[in-house]
JSON list of C-alpha atoms and ligand atoms in Angstrom, two decimals:
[
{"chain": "A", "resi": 196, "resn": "UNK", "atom": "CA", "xyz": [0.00, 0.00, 0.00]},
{"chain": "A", "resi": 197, "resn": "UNK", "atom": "CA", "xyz": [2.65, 2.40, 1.08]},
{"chain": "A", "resi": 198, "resn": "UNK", "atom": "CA", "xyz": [4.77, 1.22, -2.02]},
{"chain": "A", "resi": 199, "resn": "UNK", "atom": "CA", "xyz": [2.07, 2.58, -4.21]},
{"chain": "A", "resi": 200, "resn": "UNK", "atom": "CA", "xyz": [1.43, 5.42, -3.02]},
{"chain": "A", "resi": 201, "resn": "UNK", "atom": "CA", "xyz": [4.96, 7.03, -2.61]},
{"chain": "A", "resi": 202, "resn": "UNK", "atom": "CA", "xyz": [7.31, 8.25, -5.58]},
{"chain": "A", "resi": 203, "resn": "UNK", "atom": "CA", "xyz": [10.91, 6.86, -5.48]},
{"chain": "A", "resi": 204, "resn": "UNK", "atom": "CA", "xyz": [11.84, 9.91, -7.69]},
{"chain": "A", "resi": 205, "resn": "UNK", "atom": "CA", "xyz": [16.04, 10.36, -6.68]},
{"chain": "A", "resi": 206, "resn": "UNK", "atom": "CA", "xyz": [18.64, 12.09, -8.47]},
{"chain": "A", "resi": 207, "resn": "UNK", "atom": "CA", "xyz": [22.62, 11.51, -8.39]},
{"chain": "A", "resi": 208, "resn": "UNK", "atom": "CA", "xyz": [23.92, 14.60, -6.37]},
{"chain": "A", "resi": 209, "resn": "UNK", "atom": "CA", "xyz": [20.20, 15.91, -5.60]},
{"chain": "A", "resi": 210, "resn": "UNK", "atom": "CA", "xyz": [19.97, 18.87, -3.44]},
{"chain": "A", "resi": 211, "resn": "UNK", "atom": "CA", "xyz": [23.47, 19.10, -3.76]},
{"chain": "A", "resi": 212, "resn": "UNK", "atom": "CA", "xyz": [24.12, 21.46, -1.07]},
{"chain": "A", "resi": 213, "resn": "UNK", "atom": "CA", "xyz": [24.13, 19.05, 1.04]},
{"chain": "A", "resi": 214, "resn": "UNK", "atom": "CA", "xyz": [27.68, 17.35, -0.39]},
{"chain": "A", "resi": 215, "resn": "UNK", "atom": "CA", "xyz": [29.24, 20.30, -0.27]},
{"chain": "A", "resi": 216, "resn": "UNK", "atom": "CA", "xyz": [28.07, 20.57, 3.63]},
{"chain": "A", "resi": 217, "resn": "UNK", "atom": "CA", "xyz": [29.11, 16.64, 3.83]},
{"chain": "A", "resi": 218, "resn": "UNK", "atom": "CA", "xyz": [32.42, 17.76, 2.22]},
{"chain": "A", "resi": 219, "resn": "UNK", "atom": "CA", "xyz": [33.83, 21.05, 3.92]},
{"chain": "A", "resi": 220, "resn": "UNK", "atom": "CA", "xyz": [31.83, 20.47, 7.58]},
{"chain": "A", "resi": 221, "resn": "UNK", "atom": "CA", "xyz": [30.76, 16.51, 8.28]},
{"chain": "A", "resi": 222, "resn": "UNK", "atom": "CA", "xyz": [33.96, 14.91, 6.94]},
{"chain": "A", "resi": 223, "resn": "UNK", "atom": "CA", "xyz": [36.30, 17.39, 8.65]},
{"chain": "A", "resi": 224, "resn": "UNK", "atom": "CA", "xyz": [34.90, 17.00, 11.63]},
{"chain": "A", "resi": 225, "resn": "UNK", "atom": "CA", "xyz": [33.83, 13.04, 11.43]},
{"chain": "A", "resi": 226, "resn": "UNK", "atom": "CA", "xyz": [37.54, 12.17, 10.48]},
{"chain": "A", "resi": 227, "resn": "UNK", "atom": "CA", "xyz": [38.70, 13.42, 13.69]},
{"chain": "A", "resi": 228, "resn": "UNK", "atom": "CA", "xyz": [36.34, 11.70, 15.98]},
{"chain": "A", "resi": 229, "resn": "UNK", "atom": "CA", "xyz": [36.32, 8.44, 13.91]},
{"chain": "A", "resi": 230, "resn": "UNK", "atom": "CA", "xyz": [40.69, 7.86, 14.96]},
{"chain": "A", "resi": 231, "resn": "UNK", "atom": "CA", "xyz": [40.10, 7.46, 18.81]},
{"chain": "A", "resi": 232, "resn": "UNK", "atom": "CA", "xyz": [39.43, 4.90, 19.05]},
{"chain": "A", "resi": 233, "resn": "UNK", "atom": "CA", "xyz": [39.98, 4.00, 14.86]},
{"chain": "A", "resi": 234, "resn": "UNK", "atom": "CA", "xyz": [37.03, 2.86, 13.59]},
{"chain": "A", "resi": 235, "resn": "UNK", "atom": "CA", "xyz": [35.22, 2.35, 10.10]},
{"chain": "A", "resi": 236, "resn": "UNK", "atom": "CA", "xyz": [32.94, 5.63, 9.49]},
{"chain": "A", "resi": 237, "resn": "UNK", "atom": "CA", "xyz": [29.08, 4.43, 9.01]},
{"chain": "A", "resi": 238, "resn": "UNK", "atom": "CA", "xyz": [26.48, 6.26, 6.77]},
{"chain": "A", "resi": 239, "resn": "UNK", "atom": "CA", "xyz": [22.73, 5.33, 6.79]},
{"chain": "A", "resi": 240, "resn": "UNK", "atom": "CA", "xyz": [21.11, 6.25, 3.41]},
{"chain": "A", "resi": 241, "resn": "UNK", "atom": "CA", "xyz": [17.53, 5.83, 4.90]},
{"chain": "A", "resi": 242, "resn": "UNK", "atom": "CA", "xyz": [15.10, 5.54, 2.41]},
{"chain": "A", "resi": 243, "resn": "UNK", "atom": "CA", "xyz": [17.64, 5.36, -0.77]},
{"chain": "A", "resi": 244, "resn": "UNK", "atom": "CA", "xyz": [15.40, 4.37, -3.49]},
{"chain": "A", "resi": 245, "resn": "UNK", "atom": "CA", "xyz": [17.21, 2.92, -6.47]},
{"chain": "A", "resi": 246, "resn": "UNK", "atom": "CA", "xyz": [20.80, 4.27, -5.42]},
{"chain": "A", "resi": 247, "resn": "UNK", "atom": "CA", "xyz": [21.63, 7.15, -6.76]},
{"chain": "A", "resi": 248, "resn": "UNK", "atom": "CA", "xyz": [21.90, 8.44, -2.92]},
{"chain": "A", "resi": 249, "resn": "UNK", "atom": "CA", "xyz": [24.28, 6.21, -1.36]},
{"chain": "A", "resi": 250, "resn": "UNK", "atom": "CA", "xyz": [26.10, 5.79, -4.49]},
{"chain": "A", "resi": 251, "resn": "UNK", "atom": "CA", "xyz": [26.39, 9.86, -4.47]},
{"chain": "A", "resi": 252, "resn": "UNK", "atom": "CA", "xyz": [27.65, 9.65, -0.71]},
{"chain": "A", "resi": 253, "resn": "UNK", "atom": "CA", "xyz": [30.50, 7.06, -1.62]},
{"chain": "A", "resi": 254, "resn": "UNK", "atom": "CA", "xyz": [31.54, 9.38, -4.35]},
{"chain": "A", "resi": 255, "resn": "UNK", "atom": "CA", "xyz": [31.85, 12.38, -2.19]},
{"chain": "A", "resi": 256, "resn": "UNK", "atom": "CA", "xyz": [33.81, 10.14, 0.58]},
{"chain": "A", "resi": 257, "resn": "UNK", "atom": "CA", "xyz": [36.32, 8.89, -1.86]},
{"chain": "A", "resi": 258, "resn": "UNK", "atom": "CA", "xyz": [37.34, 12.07, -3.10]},
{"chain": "A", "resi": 259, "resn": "UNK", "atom": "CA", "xyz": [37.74, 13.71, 0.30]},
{"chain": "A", "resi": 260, "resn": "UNK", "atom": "CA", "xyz": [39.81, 11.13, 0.70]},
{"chain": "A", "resi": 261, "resn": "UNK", "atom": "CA", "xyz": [41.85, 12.66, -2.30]},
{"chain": "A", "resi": 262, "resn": "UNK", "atom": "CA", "xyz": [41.75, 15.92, -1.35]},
{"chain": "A", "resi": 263, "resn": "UNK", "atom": "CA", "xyz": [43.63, 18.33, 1.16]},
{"chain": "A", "resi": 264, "resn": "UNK", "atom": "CA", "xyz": [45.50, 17.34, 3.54]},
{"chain": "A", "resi": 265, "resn": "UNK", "atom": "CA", "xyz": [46.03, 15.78, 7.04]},
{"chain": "A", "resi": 266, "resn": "UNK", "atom": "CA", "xyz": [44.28, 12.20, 7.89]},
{"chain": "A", "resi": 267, "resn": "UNK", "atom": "CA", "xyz": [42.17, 11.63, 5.50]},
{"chain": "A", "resi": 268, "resn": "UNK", "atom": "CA", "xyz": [42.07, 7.87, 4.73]},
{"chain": "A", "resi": 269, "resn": "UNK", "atom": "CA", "xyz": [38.82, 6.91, 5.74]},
{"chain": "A", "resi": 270, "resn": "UNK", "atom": "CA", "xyz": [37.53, 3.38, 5.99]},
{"chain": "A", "resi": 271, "resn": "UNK", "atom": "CA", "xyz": [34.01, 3.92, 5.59]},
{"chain": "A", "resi": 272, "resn": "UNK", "atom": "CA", "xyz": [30.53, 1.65, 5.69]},
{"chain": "A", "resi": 273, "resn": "UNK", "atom": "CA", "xyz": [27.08, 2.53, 3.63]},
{"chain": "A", "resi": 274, "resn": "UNK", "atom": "CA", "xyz": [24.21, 0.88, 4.83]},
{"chain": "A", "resi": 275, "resn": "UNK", "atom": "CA", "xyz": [21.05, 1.70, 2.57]},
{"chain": "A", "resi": 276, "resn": "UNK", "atom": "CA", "xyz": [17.69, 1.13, 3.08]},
{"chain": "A", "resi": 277, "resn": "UNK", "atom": "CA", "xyz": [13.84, 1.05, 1.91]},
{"chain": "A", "resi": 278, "resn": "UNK", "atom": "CA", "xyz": [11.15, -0.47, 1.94]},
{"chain": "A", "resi": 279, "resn": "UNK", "atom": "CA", "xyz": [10.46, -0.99, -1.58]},
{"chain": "A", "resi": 280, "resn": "UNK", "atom": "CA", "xyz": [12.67, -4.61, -2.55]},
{"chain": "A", "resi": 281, "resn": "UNK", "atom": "CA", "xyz": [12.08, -3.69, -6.24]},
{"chain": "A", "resi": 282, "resn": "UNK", "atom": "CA", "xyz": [14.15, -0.49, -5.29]},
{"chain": "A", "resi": 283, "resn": "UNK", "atom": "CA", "xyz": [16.77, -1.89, -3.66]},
{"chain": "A", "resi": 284, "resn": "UNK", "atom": "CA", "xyz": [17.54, -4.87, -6.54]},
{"chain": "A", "resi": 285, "resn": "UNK", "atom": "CA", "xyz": [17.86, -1.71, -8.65]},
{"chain": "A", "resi": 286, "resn": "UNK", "atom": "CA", "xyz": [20.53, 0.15, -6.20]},
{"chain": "A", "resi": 287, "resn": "UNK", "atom": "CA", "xyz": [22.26, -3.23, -6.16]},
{"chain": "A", "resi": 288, "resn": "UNK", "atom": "CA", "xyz": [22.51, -3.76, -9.76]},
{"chain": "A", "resi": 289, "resn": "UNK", "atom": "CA", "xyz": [23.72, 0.03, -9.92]},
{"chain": "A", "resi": 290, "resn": "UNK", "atom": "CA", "xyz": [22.89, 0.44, -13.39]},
{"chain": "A", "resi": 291, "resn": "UNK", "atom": "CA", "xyz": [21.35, 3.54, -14.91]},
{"chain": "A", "resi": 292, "resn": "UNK", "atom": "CA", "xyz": [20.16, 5.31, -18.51]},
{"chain": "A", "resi": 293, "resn": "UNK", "atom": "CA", "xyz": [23.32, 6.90, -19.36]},
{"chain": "A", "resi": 294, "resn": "UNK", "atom": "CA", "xyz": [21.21, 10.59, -19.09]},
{"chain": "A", "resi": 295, "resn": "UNK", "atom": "CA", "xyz": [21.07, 9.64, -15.64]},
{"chain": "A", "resi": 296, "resn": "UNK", "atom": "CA", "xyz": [24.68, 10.65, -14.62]},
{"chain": "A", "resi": 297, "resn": "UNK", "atom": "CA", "xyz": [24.10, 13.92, -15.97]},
{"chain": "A", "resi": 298, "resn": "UNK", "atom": "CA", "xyz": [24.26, 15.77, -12.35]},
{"chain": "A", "resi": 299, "resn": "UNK", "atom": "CA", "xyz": [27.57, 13.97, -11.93]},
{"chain": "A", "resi": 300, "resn": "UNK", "atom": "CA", "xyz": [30.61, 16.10, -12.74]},
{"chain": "A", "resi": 301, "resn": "UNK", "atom": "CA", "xyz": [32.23, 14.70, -15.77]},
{"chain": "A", "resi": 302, "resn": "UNK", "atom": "CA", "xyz": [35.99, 13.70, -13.74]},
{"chain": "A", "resi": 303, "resn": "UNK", "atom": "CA", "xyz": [33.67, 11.34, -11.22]},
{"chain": "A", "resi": 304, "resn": "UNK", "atom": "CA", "xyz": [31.72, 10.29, -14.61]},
{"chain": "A", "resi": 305, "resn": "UNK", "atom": "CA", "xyz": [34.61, 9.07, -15.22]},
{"chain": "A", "resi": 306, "resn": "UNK", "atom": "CA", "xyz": [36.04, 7.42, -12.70]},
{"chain": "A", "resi": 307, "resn": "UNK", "atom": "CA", "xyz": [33.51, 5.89, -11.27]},
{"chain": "A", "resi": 308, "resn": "UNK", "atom": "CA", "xyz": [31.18, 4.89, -13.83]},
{"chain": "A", "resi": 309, "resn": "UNK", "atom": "CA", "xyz": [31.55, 2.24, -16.56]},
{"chain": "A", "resi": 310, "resn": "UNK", "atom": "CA", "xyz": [29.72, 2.49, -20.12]},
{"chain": "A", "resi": 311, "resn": "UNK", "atom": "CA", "xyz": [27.83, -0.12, -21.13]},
{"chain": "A", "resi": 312, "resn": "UNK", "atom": "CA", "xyz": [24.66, -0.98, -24.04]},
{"chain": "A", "resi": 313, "resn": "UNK", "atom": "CA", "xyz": [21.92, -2.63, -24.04]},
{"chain": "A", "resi": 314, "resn": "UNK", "atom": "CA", "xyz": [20.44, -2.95, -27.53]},
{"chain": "A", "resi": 315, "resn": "UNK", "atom": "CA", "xyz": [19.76, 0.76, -28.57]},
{"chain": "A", "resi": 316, "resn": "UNK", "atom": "CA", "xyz": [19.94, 2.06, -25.06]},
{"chain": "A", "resi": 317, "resn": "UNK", "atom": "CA", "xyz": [23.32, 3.63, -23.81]},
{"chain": "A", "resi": 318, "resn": "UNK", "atom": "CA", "xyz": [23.45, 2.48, -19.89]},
{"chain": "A", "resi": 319, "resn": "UNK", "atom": "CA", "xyz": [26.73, 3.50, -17.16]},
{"chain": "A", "resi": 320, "resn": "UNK", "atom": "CA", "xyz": [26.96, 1.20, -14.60]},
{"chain": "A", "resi": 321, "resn": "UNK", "atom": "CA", "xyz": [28.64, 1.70, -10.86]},
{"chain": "A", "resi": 322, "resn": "UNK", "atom": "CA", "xyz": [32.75, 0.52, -10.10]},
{"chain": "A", "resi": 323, "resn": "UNK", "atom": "CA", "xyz": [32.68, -2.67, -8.61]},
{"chain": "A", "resi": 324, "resn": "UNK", "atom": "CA", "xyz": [35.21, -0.43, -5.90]},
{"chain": "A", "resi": 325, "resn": "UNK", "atom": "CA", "xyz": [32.22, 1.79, -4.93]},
{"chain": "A", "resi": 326, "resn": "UNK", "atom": "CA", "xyz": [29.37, -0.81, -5.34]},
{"chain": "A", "resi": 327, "resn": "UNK", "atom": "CA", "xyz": [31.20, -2.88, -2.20]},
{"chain": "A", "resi": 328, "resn": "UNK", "atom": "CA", "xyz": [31.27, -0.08, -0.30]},
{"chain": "A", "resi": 329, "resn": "UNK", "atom": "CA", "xyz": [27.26, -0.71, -0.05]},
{"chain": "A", "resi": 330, "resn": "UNK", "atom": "CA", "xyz": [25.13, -3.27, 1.77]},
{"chain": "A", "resi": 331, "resn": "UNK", "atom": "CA", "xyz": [21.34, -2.95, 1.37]},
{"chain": "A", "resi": 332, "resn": "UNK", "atom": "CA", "xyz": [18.59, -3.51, 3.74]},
{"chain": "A", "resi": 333, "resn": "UNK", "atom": "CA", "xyz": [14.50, -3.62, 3.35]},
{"chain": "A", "resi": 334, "resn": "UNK", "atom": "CA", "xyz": [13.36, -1.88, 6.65]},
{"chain": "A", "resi": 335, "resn": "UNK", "atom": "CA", "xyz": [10.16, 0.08, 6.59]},
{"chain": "A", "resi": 336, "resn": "UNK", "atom": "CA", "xyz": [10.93, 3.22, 9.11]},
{"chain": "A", "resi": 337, "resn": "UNK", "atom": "CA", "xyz": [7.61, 3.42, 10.18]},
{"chain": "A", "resi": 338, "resn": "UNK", "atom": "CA", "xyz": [8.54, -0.23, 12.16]},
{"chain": "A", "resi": 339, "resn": "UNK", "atom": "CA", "xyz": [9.31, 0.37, 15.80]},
{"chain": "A", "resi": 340, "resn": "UNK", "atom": "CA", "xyz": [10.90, -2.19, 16.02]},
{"chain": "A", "resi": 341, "resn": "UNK", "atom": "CA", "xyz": [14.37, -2.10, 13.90]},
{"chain": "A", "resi": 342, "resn": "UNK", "atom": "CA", "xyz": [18.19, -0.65, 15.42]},
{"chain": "A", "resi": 343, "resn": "UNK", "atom": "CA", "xyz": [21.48, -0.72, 14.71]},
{"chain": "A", "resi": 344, "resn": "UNK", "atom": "CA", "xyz": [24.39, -2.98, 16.31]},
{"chain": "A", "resi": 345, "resn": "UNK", "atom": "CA", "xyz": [26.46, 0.25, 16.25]},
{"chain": "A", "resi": 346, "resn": "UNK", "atom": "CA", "xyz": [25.84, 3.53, 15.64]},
{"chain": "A", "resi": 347, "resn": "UNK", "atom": "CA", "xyz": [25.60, 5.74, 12.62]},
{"chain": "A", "resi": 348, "resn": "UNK", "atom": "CA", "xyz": [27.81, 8.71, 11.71]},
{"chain": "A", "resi": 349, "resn": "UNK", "atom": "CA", "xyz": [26.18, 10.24, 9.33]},
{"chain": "A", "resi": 350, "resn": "UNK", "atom": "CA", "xyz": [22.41, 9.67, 8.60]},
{"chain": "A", "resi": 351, "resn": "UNK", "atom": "CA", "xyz": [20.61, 10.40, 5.46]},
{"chain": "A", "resi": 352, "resn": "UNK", "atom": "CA", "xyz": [16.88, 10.59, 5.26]},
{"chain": "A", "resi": 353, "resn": "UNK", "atom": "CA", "xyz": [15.31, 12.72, 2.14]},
{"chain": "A", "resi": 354, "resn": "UNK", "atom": "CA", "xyz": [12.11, 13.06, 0.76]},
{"chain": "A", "resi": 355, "resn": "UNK", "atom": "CA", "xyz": [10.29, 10.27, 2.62]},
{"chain": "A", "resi": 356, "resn": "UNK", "atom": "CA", "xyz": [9.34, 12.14, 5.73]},
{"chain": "A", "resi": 357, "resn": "UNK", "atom": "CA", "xyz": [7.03, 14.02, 4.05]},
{"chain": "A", "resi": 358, "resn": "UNK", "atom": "CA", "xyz": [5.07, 10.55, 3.26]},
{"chain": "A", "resi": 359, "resn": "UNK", "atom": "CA", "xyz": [4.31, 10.45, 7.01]},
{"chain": "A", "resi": 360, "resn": "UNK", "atom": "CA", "xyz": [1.86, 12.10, 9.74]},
{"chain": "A", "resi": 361, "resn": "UNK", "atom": "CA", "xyz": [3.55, 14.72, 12.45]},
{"chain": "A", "resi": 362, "resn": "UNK", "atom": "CA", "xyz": [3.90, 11.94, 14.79]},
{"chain": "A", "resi": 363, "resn": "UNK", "atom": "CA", "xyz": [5.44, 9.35, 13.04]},
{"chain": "A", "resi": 364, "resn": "UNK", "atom": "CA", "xyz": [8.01, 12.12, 12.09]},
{"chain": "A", "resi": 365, "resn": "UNK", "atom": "CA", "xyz": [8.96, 13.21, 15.65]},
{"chain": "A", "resi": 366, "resn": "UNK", "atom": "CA", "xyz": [9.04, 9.32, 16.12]},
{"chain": "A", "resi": 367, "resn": "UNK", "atom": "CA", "xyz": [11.65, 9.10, 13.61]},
{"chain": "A", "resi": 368, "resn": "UNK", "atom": "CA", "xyz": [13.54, 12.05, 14.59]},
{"chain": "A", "resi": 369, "resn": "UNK", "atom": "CA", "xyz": [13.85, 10.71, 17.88]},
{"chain": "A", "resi": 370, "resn": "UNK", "atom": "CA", "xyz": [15.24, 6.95, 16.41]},
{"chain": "A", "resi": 371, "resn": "UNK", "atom": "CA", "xyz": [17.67, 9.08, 14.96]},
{"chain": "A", "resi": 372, "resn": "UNK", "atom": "CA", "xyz": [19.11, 10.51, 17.19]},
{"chain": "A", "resi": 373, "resn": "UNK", "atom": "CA", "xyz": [19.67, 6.71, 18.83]},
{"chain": "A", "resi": 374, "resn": "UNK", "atom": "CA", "xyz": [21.33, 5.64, 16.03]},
{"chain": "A", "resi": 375, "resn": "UNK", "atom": "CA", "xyz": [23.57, 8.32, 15.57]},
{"chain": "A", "resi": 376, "resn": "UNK", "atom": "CA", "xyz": [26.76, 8.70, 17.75]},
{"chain": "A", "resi": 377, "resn": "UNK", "atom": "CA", "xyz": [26.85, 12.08, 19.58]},
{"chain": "A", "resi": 378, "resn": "UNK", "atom": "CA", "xyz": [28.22, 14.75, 16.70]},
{"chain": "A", "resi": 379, "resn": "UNK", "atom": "CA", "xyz": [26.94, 12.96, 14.34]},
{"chain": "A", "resi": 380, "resn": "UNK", "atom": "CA", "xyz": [25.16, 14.28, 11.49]},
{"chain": "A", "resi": 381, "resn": "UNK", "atom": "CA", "xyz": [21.28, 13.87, 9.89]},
{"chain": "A", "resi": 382, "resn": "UNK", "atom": "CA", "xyz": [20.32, 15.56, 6.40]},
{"chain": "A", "resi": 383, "resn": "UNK", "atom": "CA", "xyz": [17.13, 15.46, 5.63]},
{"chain": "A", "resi": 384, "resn": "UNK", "atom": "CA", "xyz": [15.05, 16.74, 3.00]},
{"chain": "A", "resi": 385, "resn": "UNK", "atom": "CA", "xyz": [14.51, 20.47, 2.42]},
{"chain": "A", "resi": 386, "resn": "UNK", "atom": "CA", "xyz": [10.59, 20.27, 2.99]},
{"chain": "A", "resi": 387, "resn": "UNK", "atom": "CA", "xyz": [11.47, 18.68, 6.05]},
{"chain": "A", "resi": 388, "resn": "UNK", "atom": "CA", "xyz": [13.17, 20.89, 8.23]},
{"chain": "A", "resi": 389, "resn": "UNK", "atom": "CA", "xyz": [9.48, 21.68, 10.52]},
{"chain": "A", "resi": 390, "resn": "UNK", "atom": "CA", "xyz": [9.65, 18.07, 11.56]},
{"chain": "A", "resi": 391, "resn": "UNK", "atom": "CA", "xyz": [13.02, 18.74, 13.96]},
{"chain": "A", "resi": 392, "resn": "UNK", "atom": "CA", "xyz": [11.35, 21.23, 16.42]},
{"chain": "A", "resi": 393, "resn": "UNK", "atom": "CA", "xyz": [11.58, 20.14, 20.04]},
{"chain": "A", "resi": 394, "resn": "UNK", "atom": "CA", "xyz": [14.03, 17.73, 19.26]},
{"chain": "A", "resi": 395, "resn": "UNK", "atom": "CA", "xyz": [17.92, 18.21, 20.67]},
{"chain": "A", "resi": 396, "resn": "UNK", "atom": "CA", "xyz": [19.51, 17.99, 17.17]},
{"chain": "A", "resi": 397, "resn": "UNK", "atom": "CA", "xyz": [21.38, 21.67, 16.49]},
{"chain": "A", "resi": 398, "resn": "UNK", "atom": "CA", "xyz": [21.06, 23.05, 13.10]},
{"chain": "A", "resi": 399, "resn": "UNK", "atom": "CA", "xyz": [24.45, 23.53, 11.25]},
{"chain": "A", "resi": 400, "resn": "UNK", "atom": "CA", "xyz": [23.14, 24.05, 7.98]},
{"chain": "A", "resi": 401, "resn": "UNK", "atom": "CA", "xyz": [20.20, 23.97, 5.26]},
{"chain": "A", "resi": 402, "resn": "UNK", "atom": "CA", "xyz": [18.60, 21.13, 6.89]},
{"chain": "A", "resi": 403, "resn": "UNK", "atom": "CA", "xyz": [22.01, 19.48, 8.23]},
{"chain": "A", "resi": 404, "resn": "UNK", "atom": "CA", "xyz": [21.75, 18.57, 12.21]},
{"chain": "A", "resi": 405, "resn": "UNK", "atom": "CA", "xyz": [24.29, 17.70, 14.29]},
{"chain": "A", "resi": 406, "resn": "UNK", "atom": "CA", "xyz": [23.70, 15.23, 17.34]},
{"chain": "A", "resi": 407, "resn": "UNK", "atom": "CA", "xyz": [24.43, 16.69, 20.75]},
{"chain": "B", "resi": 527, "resn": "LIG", "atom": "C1", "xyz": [11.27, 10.20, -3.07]},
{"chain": "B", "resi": 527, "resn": "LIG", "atom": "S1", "xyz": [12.29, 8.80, -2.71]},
{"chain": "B", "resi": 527, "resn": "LIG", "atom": "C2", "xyz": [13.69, 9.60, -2.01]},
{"chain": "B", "resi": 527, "resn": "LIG", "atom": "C3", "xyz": [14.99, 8.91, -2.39]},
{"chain": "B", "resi": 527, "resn": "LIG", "atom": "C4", "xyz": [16.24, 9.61, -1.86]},
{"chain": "B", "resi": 527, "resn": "LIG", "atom": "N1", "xyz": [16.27, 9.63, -0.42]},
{"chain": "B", "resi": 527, "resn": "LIG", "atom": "C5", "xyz": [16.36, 11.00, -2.44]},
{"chain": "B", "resi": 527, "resn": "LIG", "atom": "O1", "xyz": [16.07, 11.98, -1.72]},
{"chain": "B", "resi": 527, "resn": "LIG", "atom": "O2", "xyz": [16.73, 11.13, -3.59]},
{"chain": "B", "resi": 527, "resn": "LIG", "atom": "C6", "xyz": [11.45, 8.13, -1.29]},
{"chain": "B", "resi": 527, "resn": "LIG", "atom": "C7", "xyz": [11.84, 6.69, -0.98]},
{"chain": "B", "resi": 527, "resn": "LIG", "atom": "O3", "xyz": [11.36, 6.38, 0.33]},
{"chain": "B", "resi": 527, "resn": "LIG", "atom": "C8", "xyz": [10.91, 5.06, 0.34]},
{"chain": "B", "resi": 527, "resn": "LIG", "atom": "N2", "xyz": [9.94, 4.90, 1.44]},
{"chain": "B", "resi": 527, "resn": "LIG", "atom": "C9", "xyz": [8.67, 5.35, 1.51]},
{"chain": "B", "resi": 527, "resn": "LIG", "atom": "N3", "xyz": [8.09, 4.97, 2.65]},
{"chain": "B", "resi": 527, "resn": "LIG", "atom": "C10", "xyz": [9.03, 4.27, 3.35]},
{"chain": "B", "resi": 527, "resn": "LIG", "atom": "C11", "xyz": [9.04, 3.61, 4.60]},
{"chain": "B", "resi": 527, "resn": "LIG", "atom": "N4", "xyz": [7.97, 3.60, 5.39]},
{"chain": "B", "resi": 527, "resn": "LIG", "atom": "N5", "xyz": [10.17, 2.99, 4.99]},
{"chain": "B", "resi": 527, "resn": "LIG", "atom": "C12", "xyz": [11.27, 3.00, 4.20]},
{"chain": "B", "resi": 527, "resn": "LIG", "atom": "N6", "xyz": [11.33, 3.60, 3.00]},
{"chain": "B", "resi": 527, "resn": "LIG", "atom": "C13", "xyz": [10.21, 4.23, 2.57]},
{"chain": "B", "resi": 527, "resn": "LIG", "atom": "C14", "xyz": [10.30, 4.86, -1.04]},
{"chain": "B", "resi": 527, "resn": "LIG", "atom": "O4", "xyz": [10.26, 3.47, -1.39]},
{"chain": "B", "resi": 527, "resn": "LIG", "atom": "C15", "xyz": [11.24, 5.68, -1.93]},
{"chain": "B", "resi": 527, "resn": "LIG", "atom": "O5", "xyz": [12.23, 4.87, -2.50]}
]
């Protein structure tokens, strides 16, 4: 019922603001905590429809990697999620319409996707190096009943809170916030921002919270 009635519209790098955020203000920040005591960083794409989410966030984590300076060799976990299974064998597969990867700048085009054809159509489809990086999950959020061995550091969850009622979304909020590790870091999606009033997450950008 739910699966009908809710769009799994994504987008490679959509509201794109929000990499930039992950880039010059989560990763920083995260790469610091994560070395006391080491440990792998851990991203929740919650609600990661066919994988152009989670496959976005690997991008952006491999090239901070690249970039700047200081410690920045990250061993890093994706868990994605959603409730739709015919979703997630997509986001597995990680193959897409060529026009697809038109968000993507055309260096990480290149890098990180492979061409491929299918009769007439021209398809891409995700390095094996970034599609490992991934380990999909069906879990329906609405559930009360699901948690996480260890927490999160970062948690994405866009554009499916607005398919719930007020409560549900303060109920969500708050699971959250369980599964993140204090100064850790939830985007959600920009029509969503209402949803975090009352809760203890502080704002430290366009609908980016930190954990306290
Ligand atoms: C509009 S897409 C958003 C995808 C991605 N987060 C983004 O912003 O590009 C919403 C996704 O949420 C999933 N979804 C809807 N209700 C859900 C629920 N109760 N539990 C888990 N996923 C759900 C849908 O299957 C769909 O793939």
């Amino acid at each position: 019922m739910i699966d009908a009635v809710t769009t799994n519209k994504t987008e490679f790098f959509r509201e794109s603001h929000h990499f930039d955020t992950m880039t010059n203000l989560a990763l920083p920040e995260l790469s610091a905590m994560i070395l006391q005591p080491k440990r792998p960083l851990r991203v929740w794409s919650a609600g990661c429809s066919s994988g152009a989410e989670p496959y976005t966030i690997a991008m952006v984590i491999e090239e901070f990697q690249l970039s700047g300076t200081g410690n920045r060799n990250i061993d890093y976990q994706i868990i994605a999620s959603d409730l739709s299974t015919e979703m997630l064998q997509l986001a597995k597969r990680g193959i897409y319409e060529a026009a697809s990867i038109d968000p993507v700048a055309v260096h990480l085009r290149r890098k990180y996707f492979l061409k491929s054809k299918q009769g007439h159509q021209s398809l891409v489809r995700v390095v094996p190096g970034l599609r490992k990086k991934i380990q999909y999950y069906r879990l329906n959020l609405m559930d009360s009943q699901y948690g996480f061995k260890e927490q999160m550091d970062i948690i994405f969850c866009r554009n499916v809170m607005i398919y719930f009622d007020r409560e549900t979304q303060k109920q969500l909020i708050h699971r959250f916030k369980d599964n993140l590790h204090p100064g850790g870091f939830l985007f959600i999606g920009h029509s969503e921002s209402l949803a975090m009033e009352g809760s203890s997450f502080v704002r430290r950008g366009s609908t980016v919270y930190q954990n306290q």
